[in-house]
PDB file of C-alpha atoms in Angstrom:
ATOM      1  CA  UNK V  21      19.950 -22.354 -17.625  1.00 52.00           C
ATOM      2  CA  UNK V  22      19.794 -20.861 -14.539  1.00 69.00           C
ATOM      3  CA  UNK V  23      18.029 -17.884 -13.283  1.00 78.00           C
ATOM      4  CA  UNK V  24      21.400 -15.215 -12.816  1.00 87.00           C
ATOM      5  CA  UNK V  25      19.257 -13.640 -10.365  1.00 90.00           C
ATOM      6  CA  UNK V  26      19.137 -16.777  -8.583  1.00 92.00           C
ATOM      7  CA  UNK V  27      23.155 -17.102  -8.744  1.00 92.00           C
ATOM      8  CA  UNK V  28      23.743 -14.797  -5.858  1.00 94.00           C
ATOM      9  CA  UNK V  29      23.874 -14.707  -2.217  1.00 95.00           C
ATOM     10  CA  UNK V  30      20.044 -14.439  -0.992  1.00 95.00           C
ATOM     11  CA  UNK V  31      20.817 -11.088   0.992  1.00 96.00           C
ATOM     12  CA  UNK V  32      22.138  -9.748  -2.120  1.00 96.00           C
ATOM     13  CA  UNK V  33      19.045 -10.515  -3.957  1.00 96.00           C
ATOM     14  CA  UNK V  34      17.469  -8.677  -0.974  1.00 97.00           C
ATOM     15  CA  UNK V  35      19.189  -5.518  -1.114  1.00 97.00           C
ATOM     16  CA  UNK V  36      17.949  -5.931  -5.410  1.00 96.00           C
ATOM     17  CA  UNK V  37      14.648  -6.186  -4.335  1.00 96.00           C
ATOM     18  CA  UNK V  38      14.492  -3.415  -1.846  1.00 96.00           C
ATOM     19  CA  UNK V  39      16.682  -1.222  -4.268  1.00 93.00           C
ATOM     20  CA  UNK V  40      14.004  -2.086  -7.198  1.00 92.00           C
ATOM     21  CA  UNK V  41      11.124  -0.898  -5.336  1.00 93.00           C
ATOM     22  CA  UNK V  42      12.192   1.525  -3.595  1.00 91.00           C
ATOM     23  CA  UNK V  43      12.306   0.375  -0.111  1.00 94.00           C
ATOM     24  CA  UNK V  44      14.300   2.729   2.764  1.00 92.00           C
ATOM     25  CA  UNK V  45      13.522   4.471   5.740  1.00 91.00           C
ATOM     26  CA  UNK V  46      13.320   7.564   3.877  1.00 91.00           C
ATOM     27  CA  UNK V  47      10.215   6.597   1.475  1.00 90.00           C
ATOM     28  CA  UNK V  48       7.134   5.816   1.290  1.00 91.00           C
ATOM     29  CA  UNK V  49       5.082   4.401  -1.908  1.00 91.00           C
ATOM     30  CA  UNK V  50       2.422   6.396  -2.533  1.00 87.00           C
ATOM     31  CA  UNK V  51      -0.695   4.888  -4.526  1.00 84.00           C
ATOM     32  CA  UNK V  52      -1.320   7.650  -6.777  1.00 60.00           C
ATOM     33  CA  UNK V  53      -2.337  11.145  -6.369  1.00 51.00           C
ATOM     34  CA  UNK V  54      -6.009  11.868  -5.793  1.00 43.00           C
ATOM     35  CA  UNK V  55      -6.336  14.487  -8.726  1.00 42.00           C
ATOM     36  CA  UNK V  56      -3.768  12.609 -10.737  1.00 42.00           C
ATOM     37  CA  UNK V  57      -6.736  10.264 -13.100  1.00 40.00           C
ATOM     38  CA  UNK V  58      -7.613  14.536 -14.284  1.00 37.00           C
ATOM     39  CA  UNK V  59      -4.134  14.733 -15.624  1.00 38.00           C
ATOM     40  CA  UNK V  60      -4.122  11.255 -16.687  1.00 40.00           C
ATOM     41  CA  UNK V  61      -7.016   9.652 -17.898  1.00 41.00           C
ATOM     42  CA  UNK V  62      -6.943   5.927 -17.792  1.00 45.00           C
ATOM     43  CA  UNK V  63      -5.115   5.623 -15.299  1.00 45.00           C
ATOM     44  CA  UNK V  64      -6.098   4.156 -11.895  1.00 50.00           C
ATOM     45  CA  UNK V  65      -4.813   5.565  -9.052  1.00 50.00           C
ATOM     46  CA  UNK V  66      -5.432   2.292  -7.212  1.00 56.00           C
ATOM     47  CA  UNK V  67      -3.111   0.212  -9.941  1.00 66.00           C
ATOM     48  CA  UNK V  68      -0.286   2.956  -9.706  1.00 76.00           C
ATOM     49  CA  UNK V  69       3.018   3.621  -7.862  1.00 82.00           C
ATOM     50  CA  UNK V  70       4.987   6.589  -6.708  1.00 81.00           C
ATOM     51  CA  UNK V  71       8.264   6.288  -4.758  1.00 83.00           C
ATOM     52  CA  UNK V  72       8.600   9.634  -2.464  1.00 83.00           C
ATOM     53  CA  UNK V  73      11.111  10.902  -0.232  1.00 83.00           C
ATOM     54  CA  UNK V  74       9.712  11.290   3.497  1.00 87.00           C
ATOM     55  CA  UNK V  75      11.993  12.515   6.649  1.00 86.00           C
ATOM     56  CA  UNK V  76      12.974  10.249   9.566  1.00 82.00           C
ATOM     57  CA  UNK V  77      12.048  13.317  11.874  1.00 84.00           C
ATOM     58  CA  UNK V  78      10.722  16.172  11.954  1.00 83.00           C
ATOM     59  CA  UNK V  79       7.996  16.107   8.897  1.00 87.00           C
ATOM     60  CA  UNK V  80       6.503  19.104   7.370  1.00 84.00           C
ATOM     61  CA  UNK V  81       2.821  19.606   6.653  1.00 83.00           C
ATOM     62  CA  UNK V  82       3.756  19.451   2.959  1.00 78.00           C
ATOM     63  CA  UNK V  83       5.182  15.860   3.537  1.00 81.00           C
ATOM     64  CA  UNK V  84       1.735  14.303   4.308  1.00 80.00           C
ATOM     65  CA  UNK V  85      -0.173  16.456   1.191  1.00 66.00           C
ATOM     66  CA  UNK V  86      -0.047  14.833  -2.445  1.00 56.00           C
ATOM     67  CA  UNK V  87      -2.310  16.753  -4.153  1.00 52.00           C
ATOM     68  CA  UNK V  88      -0.236  19.986  -5.100  1.00 48.00           C
ATOM     69  CA  UNK V  89       0.119  21.242  -8.232  1.00 45.00           C
ATOM     70  CA  UNK V  90       4.435  21.073  -8.127  1.00 45.00           C
ATOM     71  CA  UNK V  91       3.730  17.227  -6.567  1.00 49.00           C
ATOM     72  CA  UNK V  92       1.498  16.476  -9.469  1.00 46.00           C
ATOM     73  CA  UNK V  93       3.865  17.763 -12.451  1.00 48.00           C
ATOM     74  CA  UNK V  94       6.319  15.974 -10.980  1.00 47.00           C
ATOM     75  CA  UNK V  95       4.282  12.792 -10.498  1.00 46.00           C
ATOM     76  CA  UNK V  96       4.275  13.254 -14.452  1.00 47.00           C
ATOM     77  CA  UNK V  97       8.252  11.489 -14.302  1.00 49.00           C
ATOM     78  CA  UNK V  98       7.680   8.649 -11.611  1.00 60.00           C
ATOM     79  CA  UNK V  99       4.357   7.076 -11.630  1.00 65.00           C
ATOM     80  CA  UNK V 100       4.743   3.570 -12.253  1.00 71.00           C
ATOM     81  CA  UNK V 101       2.022   0.905 -13.215  1.00 74.00           C
ATOM     82  CA  UNK V 102       1.667  -1.771 -10.331  1.00 75.00           C
ATOM     83  CA  UNK V 103       2.217  -4.369 -13.519  1.00 76.00           C
ATOM     84  CA  UNK V 104       5.193  -2.877 -14.282  1.00 81.00           C
ATOM     85  CA  UNK V 105       6.625  -2.012 -10.960  1.00 86.00           C
ATOM     86  CA  UNK V 106       5.701  -5.787  -9.883  1.00 91.00           C
ATOM     87  CA  UNK V 107       6.859  -7.201 -12.948  1.00 92.00           C
ATOM     88  CA  UNK V 108       9.676  -9.058 -11.018  1.00 93.00           C
ATOM     89  CA  UNK V 109       6.986 -10.715  -9.516  1.00 94.00           C
ATOM     90  CA  UNK V 110       6.142 -13.405 -12.248  1.00 93.00           C
ATOM     91  CA  UNK V 111       9.771 -13.773 -13.510  1.00 92.00           C
ATOM     92  CA  UNK V 112      10.145 -17.351 -11.073  1.00 93.00           C
ATOM     93  CA  UNK V 113       8.600 -18.556  -7.986  1.00 94.00           C
ATOM     94  CA  UNK V 114      11.604 -18.393  -5.962  1.00 95.00           C
ATOM     95  CA  UNK V 115      11.315 -14.950  -6.549  1.00 96.00           C
ATOM     96  CA  UNK V 116       8.000 -14.408  -5.835  1.00 96.00           C
ATOM     97  CA  UNK V 117       8.209 -16.093  -2.621  1.00 97.00           C
ATOM     98  CA  UNK V 118      11.422 -14.236  -1.591  1.00 97.00           C
ATOM     99  CA  UNK V 119      10.206 -10.286  -2.941  1.00 97.00           C
ATOM    100  CA  UNK V 120       6.770 -10.754  -2.549  1.00 97.00           C
ATOM    101  CA  UNK V 121       7.137 -10.861   1.460  1.00 98.00           C
ATOM    102  CA  UNK V 122       9.748  -8.456   1.519  1.00 98.00           C
ATOM    103  CA  UNK V 123       7.520  -5.745  -1.024  1.00 97.00           C
ATOM    104  CA  UNK V 124       4.597  -5.866   1.301  1.00 97.00           C
ATOM    105  CA  UNK V 125       6.228  -5.906   4.999  1.00 98.00           C
ATOM    106  CA  UNK V 126       8.845  -3.488   3.948  1.00 97.00           C
ATOM    107  CA  UNK V 127       6.816  -0.622   2.146  1.00 96.00           C
ATOM    108  CA  UNK V 128       5.182   1.863   3.759  1.00 96.00           C
ATOM    109  CA  UNK V 129       1.790   2.474   1.930  1.00 95.00           C
ATOM    110  CA  UNK V 130       0.293   5.914   2.139  1.00 92.00           C
ATOM    111  CA  UNK V 131      -2.992   6.207   0.229  1.00 89.00           C
ATOM    112  CA  UNK V 132      -3.958   9.602  -1.073  1.00 77.00           C
ATOM    113  CA  UNK V 133      -7.268   9.140   0.058  1.00 77.00           C
ATOM    114  CA  UNK V 134      -9.869   7.715   2.682  1.00 82.00           C
ATOM    115  CA  UNK V 135     -10.828   5.289   4.583  1.00 90.00           C
ATOM    116  CA  UNK V 136     -13.044   3.386   1.743  1.00 88.00           C
ATOM    117  CA  UNK V 137     -10.016   3.584  -0.491  1.00 87.00           C
ATOM    118  CA  UNK V 138      -8.075   2.010   1.192  1.00 90.00           C
ATOM    119  CA  UNK V 139     -10.407  -0.516   1.801  1.00 92.00           C
ATOM    120  CA  UNK V 140     -10.866  -1.096  -1.634  1.00 90.00           C
ATOM    121  CA  UNK V 141      -7.149  -1.253  -2.432  1.00 91.00           C
ATOM    122  CA  UNK V 142      -6.431  -3.895   0.352  1.00 94.00           C
ATOM    123  CA  UNK V 143      -9.350  -5.655  -0.977  1.00 93.00           C
ATOM    124  CA  UNK V 144      -8.144  -5.660  -4.378  1.00 90.00           C
ATOM    125  CA  UNK V 145      -3.985  -7.019  -2.664  1.00 91.00           C
ATOM    126  CA  UNK V 146      -5.635  -9.917  -1.635  1.00 93.00           C
ATOM    127  CA  UNK V 147      -5.517 -12.193   1.030  1.00 95.00           C
ATOM    128  CA  UNK V 148      -2.190 -13.979   0.735  1.00 95.00           C
ATOM    129  CA  UNK V 149      -0.072 -10.757   0.059  1.00 96.00           C
ATOM    130  CA  UNK V 150      -2.343  -8.248   2.443  1.00 96.00           C
ATOM    131  CA  UNK V 151      -1.112 -10.374   5.519  1.00 96.00           C
ATOM    132  CA  UNK V 152       2.201  -9.287   4.604  1.00 98.00           C
ATOM    133  CA  UNK V 153       1.421  -5.564   5.173  1.00 97.00           C
ATOM    134  CA  UNK V 154       2.707  -3.485   8.087  1.00 98.00           C
ATOM    135  CA  UNK V 155       3.060   0.109   7.668  1.00 98.00           C
ATOM    136  CA  UNK V 156      -0.567   2.120   6.184  1.00 97.00           C
ATOM    137  CA  UNK V 157      -1.355   5.479   5.968  1.00 95.00           C
ATOM    138  CA  UNK V 158      -4.788   6.577   5.775  1.00 93.00           C
ATOM    139  CA  UNK V 159      -6.556  10.429   5.177  1.00 90.00           C
ATOM    140  CA  UNK V 160      -9.135   9.903   8.249  1.00 88.00           C
ATOM    141  CA  UNK V 161     -12.762  10.917   7.668  1.00 76.00           C
ATOM    142  CA  UNK V 162     -14.572  13.316   9.232  1.00 65.00           C
ATOM    143  CA  UNK V 163     -17.870  14.585   9.830  1.00 63.00           C
ATOM    144  CA  UNK V 164     -19.450  17.028   7.928  1.00 59.00           C
ATOM    145  CA  UNK V 165     -21.025  19.809  10.395  1.00 54.00           C
ATOM    146  CA  UNK V 166     -24.825  19.715   8.799  1.00 58.00           C
ATOM    147  CA  UNK V 167     -25.661  16.207   8.548  1.00 60.00           C
ATOM    148  CA  UNK V 168     -23.971  14.518  11.491  1.00 58.00           C
ATOM    149  CA  UNK V 169     -26.019  11.564  12.645  1.00 59.00           C
ATOM    150  CA  UNK V 170     -25.942  10.003   9.170  1.00 57.00           C
ATOM    151  CA  UNK V 171     -21.763  10.728   8.674  1.00 68.00           C
ATOM    152  CA  UNK V 172     -21.268   9.529  11.610  1.00 72.00           C
ATOM    153  CA  UNK V 173     -23.120   5.973  10.628  1.00 79.00           C
ATOM    154  CA  UNK V 174     -20.971   6.194   7.696  1.00 84.00           C
ATOM    155  CA  UNK V 175     -18.232   6.970   8.966  1.00 85.00           C
ATOM    156  CA  UNK V 176     -18.449   3.724  11.459  1.00 88.00           C
ATOM    157  CA  UNK V 177     -18.770   1.574   8.857  1.00 91.00           C
ATOM    158  CA  UNK V 178     -16.280   2.431   6.941  1.00 92.00           C
ATOM    159  CA  UNK V 179     -13.813   2.047  10.090  1.00 94.00           C
ATOM    160  CA  UNK V 180     -15.113  -1.639  10.596  1.00 95.00           C
ATOM    161  CA  UNK V 181     -15.061  -2.502   7.155  1.00 95.00           C
ATOM    162  CA  UNK V 182     -11.093  -1.670   7.709  1.00 96.00           C
ATOM    163  CA  UNK V 183     -10.499  -3.188  10.725  1.00 96.00           C
ATOM    164  CA  UNK V 184     -11.812  -6.233   9.709  1.00 96.00           C
ATOM    165  CA  UNK V 185     -10.027  -6.240   5.927  1.00 96.00           C
ATOM    166  CA  UNK V 186      -6.737  -5.576   8.429  1.00 96.00           C
ATOM    167  CA  UNK V 187      -7.954  -8.999  10.752  1.00 93.00           C
ATOM    168  CA  UNK V 188      -5.772 -11.516   8.341  1.00 89.00           C
ATOM    169  CA  UNK V 189      -2.943  -9.443   8.673  1.00 94.00           C
ATOM    170  CA  UNK V 190      -0.239 -10.687  10.898  1.00 91.00           C
ATOM    171  CA  UNK V 191       0.103  -7.447  12.908  1.00 93.00           C
ATOM    172  CA  UNK V 192       0.283  -4.000  12.108  1.00 96.00           C
ATOM    173  CA  UNK V 193       3.454  -2.162  12.961  1.00 97.00           C
ATOM    174  CA  UNK V 194       2.190   1.182  11.810  1.00 98.00           C
ATOM    175  CA  UNK V 195      -1.235   2.433  11.168  1.00 98.00           C
ATOM    176  CA  UNK V 196      -1.287   6.293  10.481  1.00 97.00           C
ATOM    177  CA  UNK V 197      -4.596   8.512  10.213  1.00 95.00           C
ATOM    178  CA  UNK V 198      -4.046  12.187   8.144  1.00 93.00           C
ATOM    179  CA  UNK V 199      -6.189  14.739   9.468  1.00 90.00           C
ATOM    180  CA  UNK V 200      -4.009  17.473   7.488  1.00 87.00           C
ATOM    181  CA  UNK V 201      -6.392  18.756   4.903  1.00 81.00           C
ATOM    182  CA  UNK V 202      -8.414  22.399   5.692  1.00 80.00           C
ATOM    183  CA  UNK V 203     -11.557  20.773   5.120  1.00 79.00           C
ATOM    184  CA  UNK V 204     -11.484  18.160   8.011  1.00 80.00           C
ATOM    185  CA  UNK V 205     -10.246  20.723  10.134  1.00 82.00           C
ATOM    186  CA  UNK V 206     -12.819  22.622   9.211  1.00 82.00           C
ATOM    187  CA  UNK V 207     -15.395  19.900   9.632  1.00 81.00           C
ATOM    188  CA  UNK V 208     -13.892  18.927  13.539  1.00 84.00           C
ATOM    189  CA  UNK V 209     -13.857  22.869  14.224  1.00 87.00           C
ATOM    190  CA  UNK V 210     -17.561  23.625  13.641  1.00 86.00           C
ATOM    191  CA  UNK V 211     -18.405  20.227  15.401  1.00 83.00           C
ATOM    192  CA  UNK V 212     -16.751  20.825  18.299  1.00 86.00           C
ATOM    193  CA  UNK V 213     -18.217  23.903  18.399  1.00 87.00           C
ATOM    194  CA  UNK V 214     -21.734  23.269  18.301  1.00 83.00           C
ATOM    195  CA  UNK V 215     -21.328  19.535  20.635  1.00 84.00           C
ATOM    196  CA  UNK V 216     -19.054  22.382  23.301  1.00 84.00           C
ATOM    197  CA  UNK V 217     -22.627  24.893  23.077  1.00 85.00           C
ATOM    198  CA  UNK V 218     -24.320  21.600  23.629  1.00 83.00           C
ATOM    199  CA  UNK V 219     -27.080  21.735  20.605  1.00 79.00           C
ATOM    200  CA  UNK V 220     -28.822  18.836  21.212  1.00 77.00           C
ATOM    201  CA  UNK V 221     -28.718  17.973  17.713  1.00 72.00           C
ATOM    202  CA  UNK V 222     -24.211  17.092  18.055  1.00 72.00           C
ATOM    203  CA  UNK V 223     -24.960  16.847  21.751  1.00 72.00           C
ATOM    204  CA  UNK V 224     -26.233  13.212  21.456  1.00 68.00           C
ATOM    205  CA  UNK V 225     -23.523  12.347  19.564  1.00 73.00           C
ATOM    206  CA  UNK V 226     -22.048  11.381  22.678  1.00 81.00           C
ATOM    207  CA  UNK V 227     -21.705   7.457  23.656  1.00 84.00           C
ATOM    208  CA  UNK V 228     -20.094   5.966  26.490  1.00 86.00           C
ATOM    209  CA  UNK V 229     -17.086   4.154  25.971  1.00 88.00           C
ATOM    210  CA  UNK V 230     -16.430   5.790  22.546  1.00 91.00           C
ATOM    211  CA  UNK V 231     -14.231   8.713  21.417  1.00 92.00           C
ATOM    212  CA  UNK V 232     -16.296  12.189  19.908  1.00 88.00           C
ATOM    213  CA  UNK V 233     -14.391  14.253  17.377  1.00 87.00           C
ATOM    214  CA  UNK V 234     -12.453  11.077  16.594  1.00 91.00           C
ATOM    215  CA  UNK V 235     -15.270   9.047  15.840  1.00 87.00           C
ATOM    216  CA  UNK V 236     -14.912   5.449  14.291  1.00 90.00           C
ATOM    217  CA  UNK V 237     -11.631   4.818  16.064  1.00 94.00           C
ATOM    218  CA  UNK V 238     -12.818   2.371  18.309  1.00 95.00           C
ATOM    219  CA  UNK V 239     -13.208   0.467  15.623  1.00 95.00           C
ATOM    220  CA  UNK V 240      -9.714  -0.144  15.654  1.00 96.00           C
ATOM    221  CA  UNK V 241     -10.368  -2.274  18.708  1.00 96.00           C
ATOM    222  CA  UNK V 242     -10.970  -5.529  16.425  1.00 95.00           C
ATOM    223  CA  UNK V 243      -7.183  -5.794  15.532  1.00 95.00           C
ATOM    224  CA  UNK V 244      -5.214  -7.684  17.903  1.00 91.00           C
ATOM    225  CA  UNK V 245      -1.715  -6.798  16.673  1.00 92.00           C
ATOM    226  CA  UNK V 246      -1.491  -3.308  16.126  1.00 96.00           C
ATOM    227  CA  UNK V 247       2.076  -2.016  17.254  1.00 97.00           C
ATOM    228  CA  UNK V 248       1.755   2.189  16.856  1.00 98.00           C
ATOM    229  CA  UNK V 249      -1.685   3.752  16.126  1.00 98.00           C
ATOM    230  CA  UNK V 250      -0.602   7.373  14.713  1.00 97.00           C
ATOM    231  CA  UNK V 251      -2.570   9.865  14.006  1.00 96.00           C
ATOM    232  CA  UNK V 252      -1.680  13.282  12.487  1.00 95.00           C
ATOM    233  CA  UNK V 253      -3.320  16.503  12.955  1.00 93.00           C
ATOM    234  CA  UNK V 254      -3.535  19.417  15.559  1.00 92.00           C
ATOM    235  CA  UNK V 255      -3.970  18.062  18.789  1.00 94.00           C
ATOM    236  CA  UNK V 256      -5.266  21.456  20.343  1.00 92.00           C
ATOM    237  CA  UNK V 257      -8.362  20.000  18.087  1.00 91.00           C
ATOM    238  CA  UNK V 258      -8.261  16.862  18.044  1.00 93.00           C
ATOM    239  CA  UNK V 259      -7.920  16.292  22.267  1.00 94.00           C
ATOM    240  CA  UNK V 260     -10.201  19.159  22.558  1.00 93.00           C
ATOM    241  CA  UNK V 261     -12.827  16.903  24.318  1.00 92.00           C
ATOM    242  CA  UNK V 262     -12.314  14.586  27.806  1.00 93.00           C
ATOM    243  CA  UNK V 263     -14.092  11.542  25.955  1.00 93.00           C
ATOM    244  CA  UNK V 264     -11.387  11.681  23.148  1.00 95.00           C
ATOM    245  CA  UNK V 265      -8.025  12.108  25.445  1.00 96.00           C
ATOM    246  CA  UNK V 266      -9.703   9.423  27.941  1.00 96.00           C
ATOM    247  CA  UNK V 267     -10.061   7.162  24.791  1.00 96.00           C
ATOM    248  CA  UNK V 268      -6.811   7.047  23.617  1.00 97.00           C
ATOM    249  CA  UNK V 269      -5.000   6.701  27.229  1.00 97.00           C
ATOM    250  CA  UNK V 270      -7.450   3.707  27.667  1.00 96.00           C
ATOM    251  CA  UNK V 271      -7.021   2.932  24.205  1.00 96.00           C
ATOM    252  CA  UNK V 272      -2.446   2.994  24.737  1.00 97.00           C
ATOM    253  CA  UNK V 273      -3.095   0.316  27.425  1.00 96.00           C
ATOM    254  CA  UNK V 274      -4.743  -2.494  26.076  1.00 95.00           C
ATOM    255  CA  UNK V 275      -8.559  -1.684  27.019  1.00 94.00           C
ATOM    256  CA  UNK V 276     -11.581  -1.903  24.897  1.00 95.00           C
ATOM    257  CA  UNK V 277     -13.327   0.801  26.480  1.00 94.00           C
ATOM    258  CA  UNK V 278     -16.067   0.220  23.211  1.00 93.00           C
ATOM    259  CA  UNK V 279     -16.520  -3.493  23.736  1.00 93.00           C
ATOM    260  CA  UNK V 280     -15.176  -4.022  20.012  1.00 92.00           C
ATOM    261  CA  UNK V 281     -12.900  -6.768  20.733  1.00 85.00           C
ATOM    262  CA  UNK V 282     -10.971  -8.778  23.136  1.00 86.00           C
ATOM    263  CA  UNK V 283      -8.524  -7.930  25.371  1.00 86.00           C
ATOM    264  CA  UNK V 284      -5.065  -9.768  25.411  1.00 87.00           C
ATOM    265  CA  UNK V 285      -2.543  -7.789  27.471  1.00 86.00           C
ATOM    266  CA  UNK V 286      -1.027  -6.398  24.125  1.00 91.00           C
ATOM    267  CA  UNK V 287      -0.683  -2.317  24.788  1.00 94.00           C
ATOM    268  CA  UNK V 288      -0.217  -0.436  21.027  1.00 96.00           C
ATOM    269  CA  UNK V 289       1.354   3.226  21.360  1.00 97.00           C
ATOM    270  CA  UNK V 290      -0.430   5.957  20.500  1.00 98.00           C
ATOM    271  CA  UNK V 291       0.478   9.314  19.341  1.00 97.00           C
ATOM    272  CA  UNK V 292      -0.829  12.185  18.030  1.00 96.00           C
ATOM    273  CA  UNK V 293       1.290  13.886  15.989  1.00 94.00           C
ATOM    274  CA  UNK V 294       0.952  17.541  14.889  1.00 93.00           C
ATOM    275  CA  UNK V 295       3.585  18.688  11.439  1.00 90.00           C
ATOM    276  CA  UNK V 296       5.875  21.412  11.341  1.00 89.00           C
ATOM    277  CA  UNK V 297       4.452  23.955   9.227  1.00 85.00           C
ATOM    278  CA  UNK V 298       0.832  23.099  10.624  1.00 83.00           C
ATOM    279  CA  UNK V 299      -0.873  26.153  11.958  1.00 74.00           C
ATOM    280  CA  UNK V 300       0.241  26.029  15.176  1.00 64.00           C
ATOM    281  CA  UNK V 301      -2.780  28.222  16.581  1.00 61.00           C
ATOM    282  CA  UNK V 302      -5.702  26.056  17.872  1.00 54.00           C
ATOM    283  CA  UNK V 303      -9.032  25.931  15.822  1.00 51.00           C
TER     284      UNK V 303
END
């Protein structure tokens, strides 16, 4: 006896998969909440999915933040374990071949943590599934100002690891880097002030062909098929120094200022967006 789902037209089956996975233009799939394990001991945030509404235009700062008490409380009712959420992939080979690429290519994955957590999740997904990922949002790390050189190297390593693991992805339509929490803003503002004062310990962080406050961003030169690089944060802070502005302009022209990739005439779109509700005063 044939599986009833397979008797339906292909397009209808694909619509069913989209509905099952919560895929639409106004949803993102969050990989757990940063403080969810405190309320649910034993739940691994990398093994949970949360379907969240996300506006098509004019997103608010709270749309990027996933650790408010209201959201954590509400999340108790809409968290799905990875095994249950993707159970349909285990039904038969045909369903797997149809639903797996659709899930990974049409979901907008939002990782509620830093770059290292994103790398861990991407590695756990495996190369076969990872190659279909098209849209990814992660929280961008910043340098704690009391030890800039040490953390500079750590962030470079994290960004390099993420870029390398994304090399086997067919293409990245959107890679979104979030700098929207107060701690990261304060780190960057403190760094900017000390660099502006030409304090030697901080001024040596300037390197030819590389961004300054957006340190580590140059590792994305390794990606040959990046469609859009979207940086969400305060433009007045992130673009305070000419090094960062010049780097992003060159990156958008398809150049590799840091020499970490081969120029292939591909020109990614570069966006620096400030969400509504963010303090409009320059930090």
